[in-house]
PDB file of N, CA and C in Angstrom:
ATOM      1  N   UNK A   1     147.861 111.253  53.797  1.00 66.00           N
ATOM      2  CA  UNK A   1     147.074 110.400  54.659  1.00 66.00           C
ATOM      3  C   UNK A   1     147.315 110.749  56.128  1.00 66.00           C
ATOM      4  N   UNK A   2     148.444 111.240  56.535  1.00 70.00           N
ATOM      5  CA  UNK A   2     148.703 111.481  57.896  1.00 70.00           C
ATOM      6  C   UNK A   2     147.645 112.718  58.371  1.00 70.00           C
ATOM      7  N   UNK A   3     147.533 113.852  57.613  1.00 68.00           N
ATOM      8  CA  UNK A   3     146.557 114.657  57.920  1.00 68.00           C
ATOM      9  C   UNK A   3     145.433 113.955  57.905  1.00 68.00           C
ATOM     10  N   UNK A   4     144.520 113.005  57.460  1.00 68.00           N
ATOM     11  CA  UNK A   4     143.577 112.825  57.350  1.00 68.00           C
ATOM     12  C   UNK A   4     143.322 111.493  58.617  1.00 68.00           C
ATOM     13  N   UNK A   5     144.173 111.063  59.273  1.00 71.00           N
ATOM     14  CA  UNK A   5     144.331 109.820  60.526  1.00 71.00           C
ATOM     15  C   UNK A   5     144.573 111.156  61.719  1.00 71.00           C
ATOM     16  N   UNK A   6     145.485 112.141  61.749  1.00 78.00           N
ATOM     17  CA  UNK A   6     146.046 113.049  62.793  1.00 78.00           C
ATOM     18  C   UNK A   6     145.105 113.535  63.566  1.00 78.00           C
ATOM     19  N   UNK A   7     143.351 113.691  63.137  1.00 84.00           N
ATOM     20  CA  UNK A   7     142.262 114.247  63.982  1.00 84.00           C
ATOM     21  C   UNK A   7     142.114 113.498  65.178  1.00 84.00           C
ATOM     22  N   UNK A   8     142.216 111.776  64.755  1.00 89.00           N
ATOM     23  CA  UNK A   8     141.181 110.788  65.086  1.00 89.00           C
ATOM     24  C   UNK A   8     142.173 109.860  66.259  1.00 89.00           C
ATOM     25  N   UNK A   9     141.400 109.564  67.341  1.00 90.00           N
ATOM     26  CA  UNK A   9     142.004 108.406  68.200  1.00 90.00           C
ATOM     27  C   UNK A   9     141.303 106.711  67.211  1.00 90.00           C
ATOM     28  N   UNK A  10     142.479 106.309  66.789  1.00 91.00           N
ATOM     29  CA  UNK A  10     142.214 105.146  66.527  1.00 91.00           C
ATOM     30  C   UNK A  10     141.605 104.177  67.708  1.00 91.00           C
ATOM     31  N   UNK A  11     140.238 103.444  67.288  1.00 95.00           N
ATOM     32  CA  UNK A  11     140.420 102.414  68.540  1.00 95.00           C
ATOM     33  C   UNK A  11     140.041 100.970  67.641  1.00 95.00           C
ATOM     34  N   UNK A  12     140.015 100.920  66.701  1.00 95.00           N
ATOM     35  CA  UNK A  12     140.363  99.472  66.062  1.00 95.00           C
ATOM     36  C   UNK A  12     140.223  99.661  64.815  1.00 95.00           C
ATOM     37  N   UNK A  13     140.799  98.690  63.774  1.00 94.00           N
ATOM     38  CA  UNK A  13     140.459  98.101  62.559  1.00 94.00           C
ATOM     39  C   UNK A  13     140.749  96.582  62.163  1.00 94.00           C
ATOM     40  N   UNK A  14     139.379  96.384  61.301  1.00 97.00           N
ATOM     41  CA  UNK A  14     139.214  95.616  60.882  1.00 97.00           C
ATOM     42  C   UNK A  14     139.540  95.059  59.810  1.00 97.00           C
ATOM     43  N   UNK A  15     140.028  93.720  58.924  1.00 98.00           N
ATOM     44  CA  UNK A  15     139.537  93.845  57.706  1.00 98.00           C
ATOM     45  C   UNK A  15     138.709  92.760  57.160  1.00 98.00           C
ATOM     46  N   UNK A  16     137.651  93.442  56.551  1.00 97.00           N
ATOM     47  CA  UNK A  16     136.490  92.793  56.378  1.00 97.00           C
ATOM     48  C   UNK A  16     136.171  91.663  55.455  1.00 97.00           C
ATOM     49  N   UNK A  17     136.882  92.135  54.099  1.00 98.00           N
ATOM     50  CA  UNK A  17     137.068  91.190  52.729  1.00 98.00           C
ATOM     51  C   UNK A  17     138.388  91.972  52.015  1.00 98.00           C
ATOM     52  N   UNK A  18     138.693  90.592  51.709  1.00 97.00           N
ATOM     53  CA  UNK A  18     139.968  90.632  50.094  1.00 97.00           C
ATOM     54  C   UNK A  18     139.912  89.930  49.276  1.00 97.00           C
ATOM     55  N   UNK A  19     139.663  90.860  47.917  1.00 96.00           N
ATOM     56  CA  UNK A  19     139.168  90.143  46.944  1.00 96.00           C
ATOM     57  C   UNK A  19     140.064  90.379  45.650  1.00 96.00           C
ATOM     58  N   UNK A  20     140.203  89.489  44.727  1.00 96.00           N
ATOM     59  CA  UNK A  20     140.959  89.739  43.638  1.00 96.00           C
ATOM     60  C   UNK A  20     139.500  90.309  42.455  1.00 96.00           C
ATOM     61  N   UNK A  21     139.144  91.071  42.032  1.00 95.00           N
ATOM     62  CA  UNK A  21     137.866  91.263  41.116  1.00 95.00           C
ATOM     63  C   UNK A  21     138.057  91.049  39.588  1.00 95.00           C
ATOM     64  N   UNK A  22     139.100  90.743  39.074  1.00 96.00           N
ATOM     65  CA  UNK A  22     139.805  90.409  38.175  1.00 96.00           C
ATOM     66  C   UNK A  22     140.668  90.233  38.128  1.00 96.00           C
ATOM     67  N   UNK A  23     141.450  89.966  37.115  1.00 96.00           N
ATOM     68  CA  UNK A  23     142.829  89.514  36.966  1.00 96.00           C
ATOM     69  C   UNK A  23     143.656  90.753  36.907  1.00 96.00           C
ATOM     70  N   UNK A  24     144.715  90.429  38.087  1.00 96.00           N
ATOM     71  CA  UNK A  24     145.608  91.820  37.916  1.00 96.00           C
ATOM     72  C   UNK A  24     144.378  93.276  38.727  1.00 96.00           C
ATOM     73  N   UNK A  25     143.716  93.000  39.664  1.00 97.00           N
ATOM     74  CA  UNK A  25     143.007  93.923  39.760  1.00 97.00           C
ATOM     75  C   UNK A  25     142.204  93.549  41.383  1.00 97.00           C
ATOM     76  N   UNK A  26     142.552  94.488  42.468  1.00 98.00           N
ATOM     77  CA  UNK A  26     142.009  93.647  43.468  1.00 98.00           C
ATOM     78  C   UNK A  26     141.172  94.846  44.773  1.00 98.00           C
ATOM     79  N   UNK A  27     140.904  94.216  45.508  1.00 96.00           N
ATOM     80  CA  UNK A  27     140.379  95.138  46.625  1.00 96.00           C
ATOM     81  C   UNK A  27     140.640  94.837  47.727  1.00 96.00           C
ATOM     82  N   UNK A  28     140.874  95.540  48.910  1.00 97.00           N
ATOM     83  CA  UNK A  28     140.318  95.046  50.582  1.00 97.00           C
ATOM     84  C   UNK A  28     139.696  96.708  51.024  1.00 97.00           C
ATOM     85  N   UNK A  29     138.802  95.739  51.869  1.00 97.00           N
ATOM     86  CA  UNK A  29     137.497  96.294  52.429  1.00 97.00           C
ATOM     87  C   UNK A  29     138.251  96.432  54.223  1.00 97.00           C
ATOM     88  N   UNK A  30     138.150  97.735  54.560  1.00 96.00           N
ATOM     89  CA  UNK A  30     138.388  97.974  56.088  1.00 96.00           C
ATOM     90  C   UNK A  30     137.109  98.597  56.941  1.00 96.00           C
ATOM     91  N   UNK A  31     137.054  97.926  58.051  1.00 97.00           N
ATOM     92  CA  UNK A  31     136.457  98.893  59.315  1.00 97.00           C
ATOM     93  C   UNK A  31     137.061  99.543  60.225  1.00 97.00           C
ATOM     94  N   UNK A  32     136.806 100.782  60.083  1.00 94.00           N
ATOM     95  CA  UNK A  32     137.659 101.699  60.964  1.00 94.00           C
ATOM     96  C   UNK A  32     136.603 101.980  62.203  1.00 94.00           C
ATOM     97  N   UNK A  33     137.206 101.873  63.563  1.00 95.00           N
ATOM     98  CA  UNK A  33     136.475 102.823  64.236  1.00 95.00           C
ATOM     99  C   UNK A  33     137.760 103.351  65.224  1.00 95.00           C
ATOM    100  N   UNK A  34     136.890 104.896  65.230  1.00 94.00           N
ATOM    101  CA  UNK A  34     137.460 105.995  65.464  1.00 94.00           C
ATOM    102  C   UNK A  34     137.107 106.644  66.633  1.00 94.00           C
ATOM    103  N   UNK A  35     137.539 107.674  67.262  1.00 95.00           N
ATOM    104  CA  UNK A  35     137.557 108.893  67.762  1.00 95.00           C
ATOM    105  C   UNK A  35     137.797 109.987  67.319  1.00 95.00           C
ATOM    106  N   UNK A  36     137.352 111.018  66.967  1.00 90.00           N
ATOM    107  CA  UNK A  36     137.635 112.595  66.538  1.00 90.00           C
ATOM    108  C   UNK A  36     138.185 113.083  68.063  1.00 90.00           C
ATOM    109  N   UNK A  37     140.017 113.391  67.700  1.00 86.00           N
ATOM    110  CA  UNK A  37     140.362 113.975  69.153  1.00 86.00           C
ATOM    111  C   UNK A  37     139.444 114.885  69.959  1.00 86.00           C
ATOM    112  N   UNK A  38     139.446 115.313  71.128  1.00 88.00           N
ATOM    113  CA  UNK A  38     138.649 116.086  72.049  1.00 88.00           C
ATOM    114  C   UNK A  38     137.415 115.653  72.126  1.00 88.00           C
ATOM    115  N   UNK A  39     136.421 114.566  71.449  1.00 91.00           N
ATOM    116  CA  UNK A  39     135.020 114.071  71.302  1.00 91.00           C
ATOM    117  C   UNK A  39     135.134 112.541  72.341  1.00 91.00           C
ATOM    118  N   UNK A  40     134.028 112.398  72.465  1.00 93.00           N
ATOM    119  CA  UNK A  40     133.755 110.767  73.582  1.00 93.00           C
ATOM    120  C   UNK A  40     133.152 109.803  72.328  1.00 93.00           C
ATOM    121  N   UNK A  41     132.624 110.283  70.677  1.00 95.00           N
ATOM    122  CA  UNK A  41     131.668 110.081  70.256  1.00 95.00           C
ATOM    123  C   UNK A  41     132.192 108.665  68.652  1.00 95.00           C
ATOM    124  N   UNK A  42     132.111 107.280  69.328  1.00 96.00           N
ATOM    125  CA  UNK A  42     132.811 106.440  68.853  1.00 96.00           C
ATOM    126  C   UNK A  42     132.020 106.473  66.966  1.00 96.00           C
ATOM    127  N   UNK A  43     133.088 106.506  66.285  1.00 95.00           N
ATOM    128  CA  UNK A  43     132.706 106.532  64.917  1.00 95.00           C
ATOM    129  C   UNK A  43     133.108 105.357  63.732  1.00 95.00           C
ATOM    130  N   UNK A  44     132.410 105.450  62.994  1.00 96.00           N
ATOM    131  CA  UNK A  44     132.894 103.974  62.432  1.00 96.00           C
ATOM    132  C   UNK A  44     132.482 104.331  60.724  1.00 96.00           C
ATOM    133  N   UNK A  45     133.499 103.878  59.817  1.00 94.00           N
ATOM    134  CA  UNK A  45     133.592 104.075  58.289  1.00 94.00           C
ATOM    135  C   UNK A  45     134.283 102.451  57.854  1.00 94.00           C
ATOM    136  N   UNK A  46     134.031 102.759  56.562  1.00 96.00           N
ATOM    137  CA  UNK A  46     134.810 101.601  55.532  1.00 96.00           C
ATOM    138  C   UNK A  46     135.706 102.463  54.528  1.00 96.00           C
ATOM    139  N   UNK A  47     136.852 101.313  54.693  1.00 94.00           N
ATOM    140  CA  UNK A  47     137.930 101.642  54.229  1.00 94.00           C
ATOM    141  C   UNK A  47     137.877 100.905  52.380  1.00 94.00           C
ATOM    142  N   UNK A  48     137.945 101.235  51.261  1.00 96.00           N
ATOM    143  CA  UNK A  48     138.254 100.748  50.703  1.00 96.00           C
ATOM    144  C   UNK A  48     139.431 100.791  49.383  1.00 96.00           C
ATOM    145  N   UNK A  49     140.599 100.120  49.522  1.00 96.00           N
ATOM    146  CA  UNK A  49     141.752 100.158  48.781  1.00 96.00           C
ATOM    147  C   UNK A  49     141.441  99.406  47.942  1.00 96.00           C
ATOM    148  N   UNK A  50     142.064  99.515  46.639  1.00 98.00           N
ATOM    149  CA  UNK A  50     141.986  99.691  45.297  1.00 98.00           C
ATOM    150  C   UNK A  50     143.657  98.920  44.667  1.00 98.00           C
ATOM    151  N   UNK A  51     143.755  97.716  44.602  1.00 98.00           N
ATOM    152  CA  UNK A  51     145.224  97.439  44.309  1.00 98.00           C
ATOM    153  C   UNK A  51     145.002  96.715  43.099  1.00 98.00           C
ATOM    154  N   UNK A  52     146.970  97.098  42.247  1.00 98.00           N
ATOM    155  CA  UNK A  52     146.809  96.386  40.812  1.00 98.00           C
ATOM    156  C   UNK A  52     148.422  95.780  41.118  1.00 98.00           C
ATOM    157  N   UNK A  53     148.034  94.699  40.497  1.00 97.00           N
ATOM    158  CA  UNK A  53     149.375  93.680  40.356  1.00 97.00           C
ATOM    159  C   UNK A  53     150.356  94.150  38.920  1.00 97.00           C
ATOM    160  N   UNK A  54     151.298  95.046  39.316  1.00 96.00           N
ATOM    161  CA  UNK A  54     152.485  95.761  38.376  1.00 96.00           C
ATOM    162  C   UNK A  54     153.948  94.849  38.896  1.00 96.00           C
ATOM    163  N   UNK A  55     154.709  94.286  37.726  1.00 95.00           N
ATOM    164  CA  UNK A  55     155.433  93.279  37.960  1.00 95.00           C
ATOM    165  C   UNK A  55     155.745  92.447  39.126  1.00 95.00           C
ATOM    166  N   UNK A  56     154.704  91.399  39.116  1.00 94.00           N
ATOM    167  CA  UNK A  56     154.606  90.891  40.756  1.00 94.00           C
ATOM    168  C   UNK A  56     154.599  91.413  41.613  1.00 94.00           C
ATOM    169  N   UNK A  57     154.016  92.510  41.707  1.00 96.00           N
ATOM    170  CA  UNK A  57     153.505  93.121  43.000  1.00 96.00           C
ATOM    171  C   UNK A  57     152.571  93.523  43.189  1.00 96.00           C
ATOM    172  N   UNK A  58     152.121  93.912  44.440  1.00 96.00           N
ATOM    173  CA  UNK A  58     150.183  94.543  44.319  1.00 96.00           C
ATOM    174  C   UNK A  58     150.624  95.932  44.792  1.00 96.00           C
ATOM    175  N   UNK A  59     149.871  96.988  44.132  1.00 97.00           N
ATOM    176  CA  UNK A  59     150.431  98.166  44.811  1.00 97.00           C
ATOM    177  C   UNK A  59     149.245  98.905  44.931  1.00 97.00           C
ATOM    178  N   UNK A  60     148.987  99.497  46.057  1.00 96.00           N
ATOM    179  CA  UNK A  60     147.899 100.286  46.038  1.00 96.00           C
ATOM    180  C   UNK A  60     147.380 101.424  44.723  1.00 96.00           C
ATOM    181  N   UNK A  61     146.320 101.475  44.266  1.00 97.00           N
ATOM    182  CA  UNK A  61     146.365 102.089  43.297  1.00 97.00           C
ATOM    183  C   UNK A  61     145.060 103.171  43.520  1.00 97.00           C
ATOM    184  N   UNK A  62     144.593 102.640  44.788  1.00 96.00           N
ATOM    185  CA  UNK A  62     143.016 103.828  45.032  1.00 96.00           C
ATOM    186  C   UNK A  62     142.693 103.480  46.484  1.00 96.00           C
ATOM    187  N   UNK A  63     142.310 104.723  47.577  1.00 93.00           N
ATOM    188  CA  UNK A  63     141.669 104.635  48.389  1.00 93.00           C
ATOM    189  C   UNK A  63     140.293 105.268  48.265  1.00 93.00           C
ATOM    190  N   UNK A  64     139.427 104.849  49.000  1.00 94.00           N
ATOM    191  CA  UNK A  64     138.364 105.734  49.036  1.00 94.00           C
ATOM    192  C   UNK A  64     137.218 105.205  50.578  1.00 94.00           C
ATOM    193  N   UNK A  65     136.609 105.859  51.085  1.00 92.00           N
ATOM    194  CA  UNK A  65     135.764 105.918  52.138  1.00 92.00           C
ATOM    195  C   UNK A  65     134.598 106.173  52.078  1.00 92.00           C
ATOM    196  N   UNK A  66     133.756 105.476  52.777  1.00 93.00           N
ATOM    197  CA  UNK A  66     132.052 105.445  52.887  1.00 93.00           C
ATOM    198  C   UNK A  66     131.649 105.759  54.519  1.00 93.00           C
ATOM    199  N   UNK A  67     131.333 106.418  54.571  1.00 88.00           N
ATOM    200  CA  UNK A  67     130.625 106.467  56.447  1.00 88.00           C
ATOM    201  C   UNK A  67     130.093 104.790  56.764  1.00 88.00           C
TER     202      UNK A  67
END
């Protein structure tokens, strides 16, 4: 993940929704907006993580991204 944040000037995130979608099975929804270093050209994606509840805990179990 560090290679894939290391391009970009962070300039905010959001988070949008958190949801449990079943039992033992959950999501949160992010807004990223960005900078691509050396660019002026403000960019913006959704973040979405993928978490499962493994002995009382939630642990990330999937990321994935949408423009």
């Amino acid at each position: 993940m560090h290679r894939y944040f290391r391009a970009a000037e962070e300039r905010g995130l959001d988070v949008t929704a958190i949801r449990e979608v079943e039992p033992g099975k959950g999501f949160v929804e992010l807004t990223r907006r960005y900078v691509v270093a050396g660019t002026s050209e403000l960019r913006r994606e959704t973040l979405y993580l993928g978490y499962r509840l493994l002995d009382r805990e939630w642990r990330l179990a999937e990321l994935r991204s949408a423009p």
